[in-house]
């Protein structure tokens, strides 16, 4: 498959067209941003780690009945994925209170929740990705009820699979963000990435943050945190 013109550059990835209209190539960058782009930096090696980690997890999820956009890893940083129309919702699952949930509801970080919870944010940088509910998502045409039902079901399945996977390597999955897309035939697939950029990973024994909060909160050595998760997953040894 031939890489053609760049069609989109996001905060952490570039997307290129290919000679087949059904596929695009994603190229992961080392650039890190936080607080809707207000804080900028670099996490050396992040692009390669996020690319390979995402592909690995998407392959696991496919075997558990979650369709994904993954097609083929080309190299360290680049992957062929199905071309999709992204549904403009960030789907956030939480197992423990942290981040914006703790702030908004005044619940201390690390507080156990009575059940896992799901929220939608409307994907719009200018508005700062505002929290919306499913009625609002339908009202503004972001998704249909059928799409919301499918996304919700897939997101909770992803949570069960990932919680168990990360517990197996000594990591507690606190929360994470997913994005879904629609292929040309209307199939909903998991898109975007699953990485320390988009998940909160806490070391089970020490509670140490092994994710992008190291960068957001200046906790030190984000490279080390990303590499630690990567190594525990069996990569880079
Ligand atoms: O900031 P907040 O607590 O809402 O984040 C919840 C989860 O979603 C975190 O794991 C965070 O990394 C992820 N997230 C993301 N992209 C965003 C917002 C949140 O990956 N734009």
PDB file of C-alpha atoms in Angstrom, residues 15-108:
ATOM      1  CA  UNK A  15      -2.839  10.721   9.042  1.00  0.00           C
ATOM      2  CA  UNK A  16      -1.889   9.995   5.421  1.00  0.00           C
ATOM      3  CA  UNK A  17      -4.056   8.915   2.494  1.00  0.00           C
ATOM      4  CA  UNK A  18      -3.109   5.721   0.668  1.00  0.00           C
ATOM      5  CA  UNK A  19      -3.686   4.499  -2.879  1.00  0.00           C
ATOM      6  CA  UNK A  20      -6.746   2.619  -1.533  1.00  0.00           C
ATOM      7  CA  UNK A  21      -9.660   4.880  -0.461  1.00  0.00           C
ATOM      8  CA  UNK A  22     -10.698   2.415   2.271  1.00  0.00           C
ATOM      9  CA  UNK A  23      -7.422   2.721   4.201  1.00  0.00           C
ATOM     10  CA  UNK A  24      -5.248   5.438   5.739  1.00  0.00           C
ATOM     11  CA  UNK A  25      -1.864   5.381   7.458  1.00  0.00           C
ATOM     12  CA  UNK A  26      -1.497   6.740  10.996  1.00  0.00           C
ATOM     13  CA  UNK A  27       1.939   8.078  11.992  1.00  0.00           C
ATOM     14  CA  UNK A  28       2.460   8.542  15.749  1.00  0.00           C
ATOM     15  CA  UNK A  29       4.481  11.562  16.965  1.00  0.00           C
ATOM     16  CA  UNK A  30       6.525  12.116  20.129  1.00  0.00           C
ATOM     17  CA  UNK A  31       4.690  15.439  20.670  1.00  0.00           C
ATOM     18  CA  UNK A  32       2.779  15.656  23.934  1.00  0.00           C
ATOM     19  CA  UNK A  33       0.072  18.180  24.733  1.00  0.00           C
ATOM     20  CA  UNK A  34      -2.174  18.677  27.731  1.00  0.00           C
ATOM     21  CA  UNK A  35      -5.000  20.957  28.834  1.00  0.00           C
ATOM     22  CA  UNK A  36      -6.428  21.215  25.315  1.00  0.00           C
ATOM     23  CA  UNK A  37      -3.054  22.105  23.775  1.00  0.00           C
ATOM     24  CA  UNK A  38      -2.078  24.786  26.306  1.00  0.00           C
ATOM     25  CA  UNK A  39       0.886  22.736  27.555  1.00  0.00           C
ATOM     26  CA  UNK A  40       3.259  21.395  24.925  1.00  0.00           C
ATOM     27  CA  UNK A  41       6.308  19.133  25.095  1.00  0.00           C
ATOM     28  CA  UNK A  42       7.967  16.007  23.817  1.00  0.00           C
ATOM     29  CA  UNK A  43       8.100  12.541  25.334  1.00  0.00           C
ATOM     30  CA  UNK A  44      11.003  10.865  23.547  1.00  0.00           C
ATOM     31  CA  UNK A  45      10.035   7.452  22.172  1.00  0.00           C
ATOM     32  CA  UNK A  46       6.302   7.950  22.879  1.00  0.00           C
ATOM     33  CA  UNK A  47       5.201   7.633  19.228  1.00  0.00           C
ATOM     34  CA  UNK A  48       6.707   4.178  18.816  1.00  0.00           C
ATOM     35  CA  UNK A  49       5.427   2.973  22.196  1.00  0.00           C
ATOM     36  CA  UNK A  50       1.874   4.222  21.617  1.00  0.00           C
ATOM     37  CA  UNK A  51       1.764   2.765  18.105  1.00  0.00           C
ATOM     38  CA  UNK A  52       2.867  -0.711  19.134  1.00  0.00           C
ATOM     39  CA  UNK A  53       0.883  -0.762  22.390  1.00  0.00           C
ATOM     40  CA  UNK A  54      -2.323   0.333  20.626  1.00  0.00           C
ATOM     41  CA  UNK A  55      -1.917  -2.300  17.908  1.00  0.00           C
ATOM     42  CA  UNK A  56      -1.246  -5.035  20.439  1.00  0.00           C
ATOM     43  CA  UNK A  57      -4.337  -4.132  22.500  1.00  0.00           C
ATOM     44  CA  UNK A  58      -6.575  -3.739  19.445  1.00  0.00           C
ATOM     45  CA  UNK A  59      -5.599  -7.244  18.314  1.00  0.00           C
ATOM     46  CA  UNK A  60      -6.516  -8.599  21.772  1.00  0.00           C
ATOM     47  CA  UNK A  61      -9.844  -6.715  21.678  1.00  0.00           C
ATOM     48  CA  UNK A  62     -10.706  -8.120  18.219  1.00  0.00           C
ATOM     49  CA  UNK A  63     -10.478 -11.625  19.703  1.00  0.00           C
ATOM     50  CA  UNK A  64     -12.968 -10.536  22.390  1.00  0.00           C
ATOM     51  CA  UNK A  65     -15.568  -9.359  19.886  1.00  0.00           C
ATOM     52  CA  UNK A  66     -14.724  -5.642  19.690  1.00  0.00           C
ATOM     53  CA  UNK A  67     -14.257  -4.586  16.043  1.00  0.00           C
ATOM     54  CA  UNK A  68     -11.375  -2.123  15.554  1.00  0.00           C
ATOM     55  CA  UNK A  69      -9.868  -0.028  12.774  1.00  0.00           C
ATOM     56  CA  UNK A  70      -6.525  -1.901  12.989  1.00  0.00           C
ATOM     57  CA  UNK A  71      -5.233  -3.448   9.758  1.00  0.00           C
ATOM     58  CA  UNK A  72      -1.430  -3.757   9.750  1.00  0.00           C
ATOM     59  CA  UNK A  73       1.614  -2.306  11.524  1.00  0.00           C
ATOM     60  CA  UNK A  74       4.076  -0.935   8.950  1.00  0.00           C
ATOM     61  CA  UNK A  75       6.950   0.006  11.233  1.00  0.00           C
ATOM     62  CA  UNK A  76       7.732   1.502  14.661  1.00  0.00           C
ATOM     63  CA  UNK A  77       5.473   4.489  14.262  1.00  0.00           C
ATOM     64  CA  UNK A  78       3.163   3.795  11.339  1.00  0.00           C
ATOM     65  CA  UNK A  79       0.077   1.615  11.000  1.00  0.00           C
ATOM     66  CA  UNK A  80      -2.476   1.005   8.266  1.00  0.00           C
ATOM     67  CA  UNK A  81      -6.016   1.444   9.602  1.00  0.00           C
ATOM     68  CA  UNK A  82      -9.480   1.404   8.072  1.00  0.00           C
ATOM     69  CA  UNK A  83     -10.619   4.835   6.951  1.00  0.00           C
ATOM     70  CA  UNK A  84     -13.508   5.879   9.185  1.00  0.00           C
ATOM     71  CA  UNK A  85     -15.691   8.874   9.928  1.00  0.00           C
ATOM     72  CA  UNK A  86     -14.952   9.552  13.573  1.00  0.00           C
ATOM     73  CA  UNK A  87     -18.082   9.798  15.744  1.00  0.00           C
ATOM     74  CA  UNK A  88     -17.513  13.150  17.500  1.00  0.00           C
ATOM     75  CA  UNK A  89     -17.745  11.739  21.016  1.00  0.00           C
ATOM     76  CA  UNK A  90     -14.977  10.982  23.495  1.00  0.00           C
ATOM     77  CA  UNK A  91     -16.100   7.946  25.443  1.00  0.00           C
ATOM     78  CA  UNK A  92     -14.597   7.860  28.931  1.00  0.00           C
ATOM     79  CA  UNK A  93     -14.837   4.870  31.241  1.00  0.00           C
ATOM     80  CA  UNK A  94     -13.833   5.197  34.892  1.00  0.00           C
ATOM     81  CA  UNK A  95     -13.164   2.531  37.512  1.00  0.00           C
ATOM     82  CA  UNK A  96     -11.906   4.886  40.236  1.00  0.00           C
ATOM     83  CA  UNK A  97     -12.303   8.629  40.716  1.00  0.00           C
ATOM     84  CA  UNK A  98      -9.506  10.724  39.196  1.00  0.00           C
ATOM     85  CA  UNK A  99      -8.858  13.774  37.023  1.00  0.00           C
ATOM     86  CA  UNK A 100     -11.826  15.835  35.878  1.00  0.00           C
ATOM     87  CA  UNK A 101     -14.304  13.484  37.604  1.00  0.00           C
ATOM     88  CA  UNK A 102     -12.675  14.143  40.993  1.00  0.00           C
ATOM     89  CA  UNK A 103     -12.565  17.865  40.332  1.00  0.00           C
ATOM     90  CA  UNK A 104     -16.143  18.170  39.064  1.00  0.00           C
ATOM     91  CA  UNK A 105     -17.720  16.054  41.798  1.00  0.00           C
ATOM     92  CA  UNK A 106     -15.374  16.822  44.702  1.00  0.00           C
ATOM     93  CA  UNK A 107     -14.427  13.168  45.172  1.00  0.00           C
ATOM     94  CA  UNK A 108     -10.830  12.401  46.146  1.00  0.00           C
TER      95      UNK A 108
END
